[in-house]
């Protein structure tokens, strides 16, 4: 089995310890501490009202750990975990940690191709699922996965297990659990957020991840009075750790597992549980803002909505305060490590205009041109980073590592950003996401932002189309809200935004909806490519 490793150079590791980022904590260790501090306090509550206290969570995790080991799983084995937003996620995953097994987090939306890929790449020997979730039967998926990957010896099912192992039958036993892992051990494998191609596996250590939980909880103002709700799939890095459910546990807060991000479901839970903070991707934030205008639910407990995962346009960001009536925090992060936050006490303009600044004073940020030379502040460039919680390499993927990391250990994020004089990052797009119109480069984001400022525009995506004269021209796909505006009116509106004339979209196409990726966020890059291909192929067919 390929060993799981994540190594920083000794000198940096020493610095990260000396500066108190890496404190030698582990997942089993911190859960035991919280259970001792807050035994009878509710740790997590589900949509149906079922809950676990911190004490019950630890007990459930111990039972699960004993159950996994009784199956014959050995410390170091990897286990693909594919669960929705249910409270059993916690005993299931902390049980793995206590048994020194290594979770590989799949999203509920993943299907056979991805599961087989994760299982093979990680050399997994078990698979933990819900029987069904959102109308899908994961046991069927498990049967196919096991047939393709015989190394998966055990399928553990939460709910009706059929021929598999029922999670509910795990019994506490006297078997001694292994010693706690070393803080520098890999705690789990996260999945890279790439929306095209096959995901890469991201090994995160106890020390590095727990540092982000502790720092994020502080930056996001979590304490034991906070109620953190996840409406996004819990296995994604954003709701898992920024500050996410694990940050909430670290802080002794209460977690609400929202089974669906729809405003109807989420708003009812916010009211019932007096949720104080939650995280959304931009398309959901738009939906919630629209729904908030008409809702009868009381959302006044919400102190802050975090928005991240994709660019939240300033004009949309400005609507949060007036529609939902709470604060906004922008989050620009990646499962590979680096996370940037706007701070809760930042000036309003910074909160709406930027994607925040790094968690750590030791997050090293390089913004470089295509030749690798640093660009001045305010100029867009490729973002490279390294630091106390950014990985040095993917698991079992030499070619991705050669592409994605520089020789001196910087991760190439693939994002194009600029840095403000205050040190905040503004995401401009992905490396290739621009329109080259007769030599003029147009940022798709920039045009979308202008269009979003129009009251009849719900969302917009701008792409390049081939043009015999200009080389490329711009085309805006627009979802209208309320009465559909005329294309000419939108172009006229663009001109009132005082932008260079070449930035006015050459063409405007109205569509009813955009597709979303597995995490439920729109990957703008993929969305644009899809819209472009569809449009061109329709046109070719006449
Ligand atoms: C989060 O993580 P991933 O791994 O799913 O995706 C990372 C990529 C970034 O490289 C960037 O391209 C994009 O998603 N992204 C954003 C963004 N946040 C992420 N692009 C523009 N603005 C933002 N605010 O998506 C993730 C992980 C932890 C916290 C938050 C998001």
Coordinates of C-alpha atoms and ligand atoms in Angstrom, one line a residue:
X1 CA 0.0 0.0 0.0
X2 CA 1.4 3.4 -0.9
X3 CA 2.1 5.2 2.4
X4 CA 0.2 8.3 3.3
X5 CA 2.5 11.2 3.8
X6 CA 2.5 15.0 3.9
X7 CA 5.9 16.5 4.6
X8 CA 7.0 20.0 5.0
X9 CA 10.8 20.8 5.1
X10 CA 12.1 20.5 8.6
X11 CA 13.0 24.1 9.0
X12 CA 9.4 25.2 8.1
X13 CA 7.8 22.5 10.3
X14 CA 9.9 23.7 13.1
X15 CA 8.8 27.3 12.5
X16 CA 5.1 26.3 12.3
X17 CA 5.5 24.5 15.7
X18 CA 7.4 27.4 17.3
X19 CA 4.8 29.9 16.2
X20 CA 2.0 27.8 17.7
X21 CA 0.2 26.8 14.6
X22 CA 0.9 23.1 15.0
X23 CA 0.2 22.3 18.6
X24 CA 0.3 18.5 18.5
X25 CA -3.5 18.1 18.6
X26 CA -5.3 15.2 16.9
X27 CA -8.9 14.5 16.1
X28 CA -9.4 11.8 18.7
X29 CA -7.7 14.1 21.3
X30 CA -9.8 17.1 20.7
X31 CA -13.0 15.1 20.6
X32 CA -12.2 13.6 24.0
X33 CA -11.4 17.1 25.4
X34 CA -14.7 18.6 24.2
X35 CA -16.7 15.6 25.5
X36 CA -15.1 16.1 28.9
X37 CA -15.8 19.9 28.8
X38 CA -19.3 19.8 27.3
X39 CA -20.6 16.3 27.9
X40 CA -24.3 17.1 28.1
X41 CA -24.3 19.9 25.6
X42 CA -25.9 19.2 22.1
X43 CA -23.1 18.8 19.6
X44 CA -25.2 18.1 16.5
X45 CA -28.9 18.1 15.6
X46 CA -30.4 16.9 12.4
X47 CA -33.3 18.2 10.2
X48 CA -35.6 15.7 11.9
X49 CA -34.7 16.9 15.4
X50 CA -32.6 13.9 16.4
X51 CA -29.4 15.0 18.2
X52 CA -26.2 13.9 19.9
X53 CA -24.6 15.5 22.8
X54 CA -20.8 15.8 22.9
X55 CA -20.7 12.8 25.3
X56 CA -23.0 10.7 23.1
X57 CA -20.9 11.6 20.1
X58 CA -17.7 10.3 21.8
X59 CA -19.5 7.2 22.9
X60 CA -20.9 6.6 19.4
X61 CA -17.5 7.1 17.9
X62 CA -15.9 4.6 20.3
X63 CA -18.6 2.0 19.4
X64 CA -18.0 2.6 15.7
X65 CA -14.3 2.3 16.1
X66 CA -14.6 -1.0 17.9
X67 CA -17.0 -2.1 15.1
X68 CA -14.7 -1.2 12.3
X69 CA -11.8 -3.0 14.0
X70 CA -13.9 -6.1 14.6
X71 CA -14.5 -6.3 10.9
X72 CA -10.8 -6.8 10.5
X73 CA -9.9 -3.3 9.3
X74 CA -6.4 -2.3 10.4
X75 CA -5.0 1.1 11.5
X76 CA -3.9 2.9 8.3
X77 CA -6.6 1.4 6.1
X78 CA -8.5 3.8 4.0
X79 CA -12.3 4.0 4.0
X80 CA -14.4 5.9 1.4
X81 CA -17.1 7.8 3.3
X82 CA -20.2 8.9 1.3
X83 CA -22.8 10.4 3.6
X84 CA -25.3 13.2 3.3
X85 CA -26.0 15.8 6.0
X86 CA -27.0 13.4 8.7
X87 CA -25.9 13.4 12.3
X88 CA -24.4 9.9 12.0
X89 CA -21.7 11.4 9.9
X90 CA -19.9 12.3 13.2
X91 CA -19.8 9.0 15.0
X92 CA -19.0 7.3 11.7
X93 CA -16.1 9.6 10.9
X94 CA -14.8 10.1 14.5
X95 CA -15.0 6.3 14.8
X96 CA -12.6 6.0 11.9
X97 CA -10.3 8.5 13.5
X98 CA -10.3 6.6 16.8
X99 CA -9.6 3.4 15.0
X100 CA -6.8 5.1 13.1
X101 CA -8.5 4.5 9.9
X102 CA -8.4 7.1 7.2
X103 CA -11.6 8.6 5.7
X104 CA -11.7 9.5 2.0
X105 CA -14.5 12.0 1.7
X106 CA -16.8 11.5 -1.3
X107 CA -19.8 13.8 -2.0
X108 CA -23.3 12.4 -2.1
X109 CA -23.5 13.5 -5.8
X110 CA -20.6 11.2 -6.7
X111 CA -21.4 8.1 -8.7
X112 CA -19.7 5.0 -9.8
X113 CA -16.8 6.5 -11.8
X114 CA -15.8 8.8 -9.0
X115 CA -16.2 6.2 -6.2
X116 CA -14.1 3.6 -8.2
X117 CA -11.5 6.2 -8.8
X118 CA -11.3 7.3 -5.1
X119 CA -11.2 3.7 -4.0
X120 CA -8.5 2.6 -6.4
X121 CA -6.4 5.7 -5.9
X122 CA -6.6 5.5 -2.1
X123 CA -6.5 1.6 -2.1
X124 CA -9.5 1.7 0.1
X125 CA -10.7 -1.5 1.9
X126 CA -14.1 -0.3 3.1
X127 CA -16.9 2.0 2.1
X128 CA -19.4 3.8 4.4
X129 CA -22.8 4.9 3.0
X130 CA -26.3 5.8 3.8
X131 CA -28.8 3.2 2.6
X132 CA -30.6 5.9 0.7
X133 CA -30.3 9.6 0.4
X134 CA -32.3 12.1 -1.6
X135 CA -34.1 9.3 -3.3
X136 CA -30.9 7.5 -4.4
X137 CA -30.0 3.9 -3.3
X138 CA -26.3 3.9 -2.4
X139 CA -26.4 0.1 -1.8
X140 CA -26.8 -0.3 -5.5
X141 CA -23.9 1.9 -6.1
X142 CA -21.9 -0.1 -3.5
X143 CA -22.7 -3.4 -5.3
X144 CA -21.3 -2.0 -8.5
X145 CA -18.3 -0.4 -6.8
X146 CA -17.4 -3.7 -5.0
X147 CA -17.7 -5.6 -8.3
X148 CA -15.2 -3.2 -9.9
X149 CA -12.9 -2.9 -6.9
X150 CA -12.7 -6.2 -5.0
X151 CA -10.3 -4.7 -2.6
X152 CA -13.3 -3.0 -0.9
X153 CA -14.0 -5.8 1.6
X154 CA -16.6 -4.1 3.7
X155 CA -19.6 -1.9 3.1
X156 CA -21.0 -0.3 6.2
X157 CA -24.5 1.1 5.8
X158 CA -26.4 3.6 7.9
X159 CA -30.0 2.5 7.6
X160 CA -31.3 -0.7 6.1
X161 CA -28.1 -2.6 5.2
X162 CA -29.5 -5.6 3.1
X163 CA -26.4 -7.8 2.5
X164 CA -24.0 -5.3 3.9
X165 CA -22.9 -4.4 7.5
X166 CA -25.4 -2.4 9.5
X167 CA -23.7 0.5 11.3
X168 CA -26.4 0.3 13.9
X169 CA -25.3 -3.2 14.9
X170 CA -21.8 -2.1 15.9
X171 CA -21.5 -2.9 19.6
X172 CA -19.3 -1.3 22.1
X173 CA -16.8 -4.0 23.1
X174 CA -13.8 -4.3 25.3
X175 CA -11.3 -4.3 22.5
X176 CA -8.7 -1.7 23.2
X177 CA -8.5 1.0 20.6
X178 CA -5.2 1.9 19.1
X179 CA -3.1 4.6 20.5
X180 CA -3.8 8.1 19.2
X181 CA -2.2 8.9 15.9
X182 CA 0.8 11.2 15.7
X183 CA -0.2 14.8 15.0
X184 CA 1.9 14.7 11.8
X185 CA 0.0 11.7 10.5
X186 CA -2.4 12.1 7.6
X187 CA -5.9 12.2 9.1
X188 CA -7.9 11.9 6.0
X189 CA -8.0 12.3 2.2
X190 CA -10.0 15.2 0.9
X191 CA -11.0 15.4 -2.8
X192 CA -9.7 18.2 -5.1
X193 CA -12.4 20.6 -6.1
X194 CA -11.6 20.5 -9.8
X195 CA -14.9 20.4 -11.8
X196 CA -13.4 18.7 -14.8
X197 CA -11.3 15.5 -15.0
X198 CA -10.8 13.1 -12.2
X199 CA -10.3 14.5 -8.7
X200 CA -7.0 14.2 -6.9
X201 CA -6.6 13.0 -3.3
X202 CA -5.5 15.5 -0.8
X203 CA -3.7 14.2 2.3
X204 CA -4.3 16.5 5.3
X205 CA -2.5 16.0 8.7
X206 CA -4.1 16.3 12.1
X207 CA -1.8 19.2 13.0
X208 CA -2.3 21.2 9.8
X209 CA -6.1 20.8 9.6
X210 CA -6.7 21.4 13.3
X211 CA -4.8 24.6 13.0
X212 CA -7.2 25.8 10.3
X213 CA -10.2 24.8 12.5
X214 CA -8.9 26.7 15.5
X215 CA -7.9 29.8 13.5
X216 CA -11.1 29.7 11.5
X217 CA -13.3 29.4 14.5
X218 CA -11.7 32.4 15.9
X219 CA -11.9 34.5 12.7
X220 CA -15.5 33.5 12.3
X221 CA -16.4 34.4 15.9
X222 CA -17.5 30.9 16.9
X223 CA -17.9 30.1 20.6
X224 CA -20.0 27.8 22.7
X225 CA -23.1 29.9 22.0
X226 CA -22.8 29.7 18.2
X227 CA -25.1 27.6 16.1
X228 CA -23.4 26.6 12.8
X229 CA -25.6 25.1 10.1
X230 CA -24.4 23.3 7.1
X231 CA -26.7 23.4 4.1
X232 CA -23.8 22.5 1.7
X233 CA -22.7 18.9 1.6
X234 CA -20.8 18.3 4.8
X235 CA -17.9 16.4 3.1
X236 CA -16.9 19.5 1.1
X237 CA -13.9 21.3 2.6
X238 CA -15.8 24.6 3.0
X239 CA -18.6 23.4 5.3
X240 CA -16.2 20.9 6.8
X241 CA -13.5 23.3 8.0
X242 CA -14.1 27.0 7.2
X243 CA -15.0 27.0 10.1
X244 CA -17.4 24.3 9.1
X245 CA -18.7 21.5 11.2
X246 CA -15.3 20.5 12.6
X247 CA -14.5 24.1 13.5
X248 CA -17.8 24.3 15.3
X249 CA -17.0 21.1 17.3
X250 CA -13.6 22.5 18.0
X251 CA -15.2 25.6 19.4
X252 CA -17.9 23.7 21.4
X253 CA -20.7 25.2 19.2
X254 CA -23.8 23.4 18.1
X255 CA -24.1 22.0 14.6
X256 CA -27.3 21.8 12.5
X257 CA -27.3 19.4 9.7
X258 CA -29.6 20.8 7.0
X259 CA -30.7 18.1 4.6
X260 CA -31.2 20.4 1.7
X261 CA -30.0 23.9 0.8
X262 CA -33.4 25.0 -0.5
X263 CA -34.7 28.1 1.2
X264 CA -37.9 26.4 2.4
X265 CA -35.9 23.7 4.3
X266 CA -33.1 25.9 5.4
X267 CA -35.1 28.9 6.6
X268 CA -37.4 26.6 8.7
X269 CA -34.3 25.2 10.4
X270 CA -32.7 28.6 10.9
X271 CA -35.8 29.7 12.8
X272 CA -36.2 26.4 14.8
X273 CA -32.5 26.2 15.8
X274 CA -31.7 29.9 16.0
X275 CA -28.8 29.4 13.6
X276 CA -26.1 32.1 13.9
X277 CA -23.9 31.3 11.0
X278 CA -23.9 29.2 7.8
X279 CA -22.0 29.0 4.5
X280 CA -23.3 29.1 0.9
X281 CA -22.0 29.1 -2.6
X282 CA -23.0 32.1 -4.7
X283 CA -25.9 30.7 -6.6
X284 CA -27.5 29.6 -3.4
X285 CA -26.9 33.0 -1.8
X286 CA -28.8 34.5 -4.8
X287 CA -31.6 32.1 -4.3
X288 CA -31.8 32.7 -0.5
X289 CA -31.7 36.5 -1.0
X290 CA -34.7 36.2 -3.4
X291 CA -36.6 33.9 -1.1
X292 CA -35.8 36.0 2.0
X293 CA -38.0 38.8 0.6
X294 CA -41.1 36.7 0.8
X295 CA -40.4 34.3 3.7
X296 CA -42.5 34.2 6.8
X297 CA -39.7 32.5 8.8
X298 CA -37.7 34.5 11.3
X299 CA -34.1 34.7 10.2
X300 CA -33.1 37.2 12.8
X301 CA -30.8 34.8 14.6
X302 CA -28.4 34.8 11.6
X303 CA -25.4 37.0 12.3
X304 CA -23.3 36.1 9.3
X305 CA -23.7 34.3 6.0
X306 CA -20.4 33.1 4.5
X307 CA -20.2 32.9 0.8
X308 CA -17.4 31.1 -1.0
X309 CA -16.4 28.3 -3.4
X310 CA -16.9 30.5 -6.4
X311 CA -16.7 34.2 -7.0
X312 CA -19.4 36.2 -5.3
X313 CA -19.9 39.3 -7.4
X314 CA -19.7 42.6 -5.5
X315 CA -23.1 43.7 -6.7
X316 CA -24.7 40.5 -5.4
X317 CA -22.6 40.8 -2.2
X318 CA -24.2 44.2 -1.6
X319 CA -27.6 42.7 -1.6
X320 CA -27.0 40.4 1.4
X321 CA -27.4 43.1 4.0
X322 CA -30.7 44.5 2.6
X323 CA -32.3 41.2 1.8
X324 CA -31.3 38.8 4.6
X325 CA -30.3 41.5 7.0
X326 CA -27.2 39.9 8.3
X327 CA -23.5 40.2 7.9
X328 CA -21.5 38.7 5.1
X329 CA -18.2 37.0 5.1
X330 CA -16.5 36.0 1.9
X331 CA -14.4 32.8 1.9
X332 CA -11.9 32.0 -0.8
X333 CA -10.4 28.6 -0.1
X334 CA -9.3 25.3 -1.6
X335 CA -9.2 21.8 -0.3
X336 CA -5.5 21.8 -0.9
X337 CA -5.1 24.3 1.9
X338 CA -5.1 28.1 1.7
X339 CA -8.2 29.8 3.0
X340 CA -8.9 33.5 2.9
X341 CA -11.6 35.3 4.8
X342 CA -12.9 38.8 5.0
X343 CA -12.9 39.5 8.7
X344 CA -16.1 40.2 10.6
X345 CA -14.9 43.8 11.5
X346 CA -13.6 44.7 8.0
X347 CA -14.9 47.8 6.3
X348 CA -18.0 47.1 4.2
X349 CA -16.2 47.8 1.0
X350 CA -13.6 45.2 1.7
X351 CA -16.3 42.7 2.5
X352 CA -18.2 43.1 -0.7
X353 CA -15.3 43.8 -3.0
X354 CA -12.7 41.2 -2.0
X355 CA -12.4 37.5 -1.2
X356 CA -10.5 38.1 2.0
X357 CA -7.0 37.6 3.2
X358 CA -5.2 34.4 4.4
X359 CA -5.8 32.8 7.7
X360 CA -2.1 32.7 8.7
X361 CA 0.7 35.3 8.9
X362 CA 2.8 32.4 7.5
X363 CA 0.7 31.8 4.4
X364 CA 3.1 32.8 1.7
X365 CA 1.4 34.3 -1.3
X366 CA 3.0 34.8 -4.7
X367 CA 1.2 36.5 -7.6
X368 CA 3.1 36.0 -10.8
X369 CA 2.8 36.5 -14.5
X370 CA 3.0 33.6 -16.9
X371 CA 6.8 33.6 -16.8
X372 CA 6.7 33.3 -13.0
X373 CA 7.7 36.9 -12.3
X374 CA 5.9 38.6 -9.5
X375 CA 3.4 41.3 -10.6
X376 CA 2.8 44.5 -8.6
X377 CA -0.1 44.8 -6.2
X378 CA -3.3 45.6 -8.0
X379 CA -2.2 43.7 -11.1
X380 CA -3.8 40.3 -11.9
X381 CA -1.6 37.3 -11.8
X382 CA -1.4 33.6 -11.1
X383 CA -1.7 32.7 -7.4
X384 CA 0.9 30.4 -5.9
X385 CA 0.9 29.6 -2.2
X386 CA 2.6 27.6 0.5
X387 CA 2.2 27.7 4.3
X388 CA 1.4 25.8 7.5
X389 CA -1.7 24.1 6.1
X390 CA -1.2 24.0 2.3
X391 CA -0.2 20.6 1.0
X392 CA 3.1 19.8 -0.5
X393 CA 1.7 17.1 -2.8
X394 CA -1.3 15.0 -3.8
X395 CA -1.5 11.4 -2.8
X396 CA -0.2 8.9 -5.4
X397 CA -0.2 11.3 -8.4
X398 CA 3.3 12.2 -9.6
X399 CA 2.2 13.9 -12.8
X400 CA -0.3 16.1 -11.0
X401 CA 2.4 16.9 -8.5
X402 CA 4.9 17.9 -11.2
X403 CA 2.3 20.2 -12.7
X404 CA 0.7 21.6 -9.5
X405 CA 3.7 22.4 -7.3
X406 CA 6.9 24.4 -7.9
X407 CA 10.3 23.1 -7.0
X408 CA 10.3 25.2 -3.8
X409 CA 7.0 23.8 -2.7
X410 CA 4.4 26.4 -3.8
X411 CA 1.0 25.1 -4.8
X412 CA -0.2 26.5 -8.2
X413 CA -3.8 27.3 -7.5
X414 CA -4.7 28.0 -11.1
X415 CA -6.5 31.1 -9.9
X416 CA -5.9 34.5 -11.2
X417 CA -6.1 37.1 -8.4
X418 CA -4.9 40.5 -7.6
X419 CA -3.9 41.8 -4.2
X420 CA -5.2 45.0 -2.7
X421 CA -2.8 47.4 -0.9
X422 CA -4.4 46.1 2.4
X423 CA -3.3 42.5 1.4
X424 CA -6.8 41.2 0.4
X425 CA -7.2 39.0 -2.6
X426 CA -9.7 39.6 -5.4
X427 CA -10.3 36.6 -7.6
X428 CA -10.3 37.6 -11.2
X429 CA -10.9 34.2 -12.8
X430 CA -9.1 31.0 -13.7
X431 CA -6.0 31.1 -15.8
X432 CA -7.8 30.7 -19.1
X433 CA -11.1 32.4 -18.4
X434 CA -11.0 35.5 -20.4
X435 CA -12.1 36.7 -23.8
X436 CA -9.4 37.9 -26.1
X437 CA -11.3 40.3 -28.3
X438 CA -9.1 41.6 -31.0
X439 CA -6.2 41.6 -28.6
X440 CA -8.2 43.2 -25.8
X441 CA -8.5 40.9 -22.8
X442 CA -11.9 40.9 -21.1
X443 CA -12.5 39.3 -17.8
X444 CA -15.7 37.3 -17.8
X445 CA -16.2 38.0 -14.1
X446 CA -16.0 41.7 -14.6
X447 CA -18.8 41.7 -17.2
X448 CA -20.9 39.4 -15.2
X449 CA -20.6 41.7 -12.3
X450 CA -21.9 44.6 -14.2
X451 CA -24.8 42.6 -15.6
X452 CA -25.6 41.4 -12.1
X453 CA -26.0 45.0 -11.0
X454 CA -29.1 45.2 -13.3
X455 CA -32.3 44.5 -11.3
X456 CA -33.7 42.2 -13.9
X457 CA -30.6 40.0 -14.0
X458 CA -30.6 37.0 -11.7
X459 CA -27.3 35.5 -12.9
X460 CA -25.0 35.8 -15.9
X461 CA -22.1 33.9 -17.5
X462 CA -19.9 35.5 -20.1
X463 CA -18.0 33.4 -22.7
X464 CA -16.0 33.9 -25.8
X465 CA -17.3 32.9 -29.2
X466 CA -15.2 32.6 -32.3
X467 CA -15.6 35.6 -34.5
X468 CA -14.2 35.9 -38.0
X469 CA -13.4 39.5 -37.6
X470 CA -12.4 40.0 -34.0
X471 CA -11.0 36.5 -33.4
X472 CA -13.2 36.2 -30.3
X473 CA -16.3 38.1 -29.3
X474 CA -18.2 38.1 -26.1
X475 CA -21.5 36.5 -25.4
X476 CA -23.5 36.8 -22.2
X477 CA -25.8 34.1 -21.2
X478 CA -28.4 35.7 -18.8
X479 CA -31.0 34.3 -16.5
X480 CA -33.6 37.1 -16.0
X481 CA -35.5 37.8 -12.8
X482 CA -38.9 39.3 -13.0
X483 CA -39.7 40.7 -16.4
X484 CA -37.1 39.7 -19.0
X485 CA -35.2 42.8 -20.2
X486 CA -34.4 43.5 -23.8
X487 CA -31.0 42.6 -25.0
X488 CA -30.5 46.1 -26.3
X489 CA -31.5 47.5 -22.9
X490 CA -28.9 45.4 -21.2
X491 CA -26.3 46.6 -23.7
X492 CA -27.4 50.2 -23.0
X493 CA -27.2 49.5 -19.3
X494 CA -23.6 48.2 -19.7
X495 CA -22.7 51.5 -21.3
X496 CA -24.0 53.3 -18.3
X497 CA -21.5 51.4 -16.2
X498 CA -18.8 53.4 -17.8
X499 CA -16.7 50.6 -19.1
X500 CA -14.7 50.4 -22.2
X501 CA -17.0 49.9 -25.2
X502 CA -15.3 46.6 -26.1
X503 CA -16.6 45.2 -22.8
X504 CA -20.2 45.6 -23.8
X505 CA -21.2 42.0 -24.7
X506 CA -21.5 41.5 -28.5
X507 CA -24.3 39.1 -28.0
X508 CA -26.8 38.3 -25.2
X509 CA -28.7 35.0 -24.9
X510 CA -31.4 34.4 -22.3
X511 CA -31.5 31.0 -20.7
X512 CA -33.8 29.6 -18.0
X513 CA -31.2 28.0 -15.7
X514 CA -27.5 27.1 -15.3
X515 CA -26.3 23.6 -14.4
X516 CA -24.4 23.0 -11.2
X517 CA -21.5 20.7 -10.4
X518 CA -21.3 17.9 -7.8
X519 CA -20.9 20.2 -4.8
X520 CA -23.9 22.2 -5.9
X521 CA -21.8 25.2 -6.8
X522 CA -21.5 26.6 -10.3
X523 CA -18.0 26.2 -11.5
X524 CA -18.0 29.3 -13.6
X525 CA -15.3 27.9 -15.8
X526 CA -17.1 24.7 -16.6
X527 CA -20.4 26.5 -16.9
X528 CA -19.0 28.9 -19.4
X529 CA -17.4 26.1 -21.4
X530 CA -20.7 24.2 -21.4
X531 CA -22.8 27.2 -22.5
X532 CA -20.3 27.9 -25.2
X533 CA -20.2 24.4 -26.6
X534 CA -23.9 24.0 -26.5
X535 CA -24.5 27.3 -28.2
X536 CA -21.9 26.5 -30.9
X537 CA -23.3 23.1 -31.6
X538 CA -26.9 24.4 -31.8
X539 CA -25.7 27.0 -34.2
X540 CA -23.9 24.4 -36.4
X541 CA -27.1 22.4 -36.5
X542 CA -28.9 25.5 -37.7
Ligands
LIG1 C1 -13.4 25.5 -2.1 O1 -12.6 24.5 -2.3 P1 -12.4 23.7 -3.7 O2 -11.2 22.8 -3.4 O3 -13.7 23.0 -4.0 O4 -12.2 24.7 -4.8 C2 -11.1 25.6 -4.8 C3 -11.3 26.6 -6.0 C4 -10.3 27.7 -5.9 O5 -9.0 27.4 -6.4 C5 -11.0 28.7 -6.7 O6 -10.8 28.5 -8.1 C6 -12.5 28.5 -6.4 O7 -12.6 27.2 -6.0 N1 -12.9 29.4 -5.3 C7 -13.3 30.6 -5.4 C8 -13.7 31.1 -4.2 N2 -13.6 30.1 -3.3 C9 -13.1 29.0 -4.0 N3 -13.2 31.4 -6.5 C10 -13.7 32.7 -6.3 N4 -14.1 33.2 -5.1 C11 -14.2 32.4 -4.0 N5 -14.6 32.9 -2.9 O8 -14.2 25.9 -3.0 C12 -13.4 26.1 -0.8 C13 -12.6 25.5 0.2 C14 -12.6 26.1 1.5 C15 -13.3 27.2 1.7 C16 -14.1 27.8 0.8 C17 -14.1 27.2 -0.5

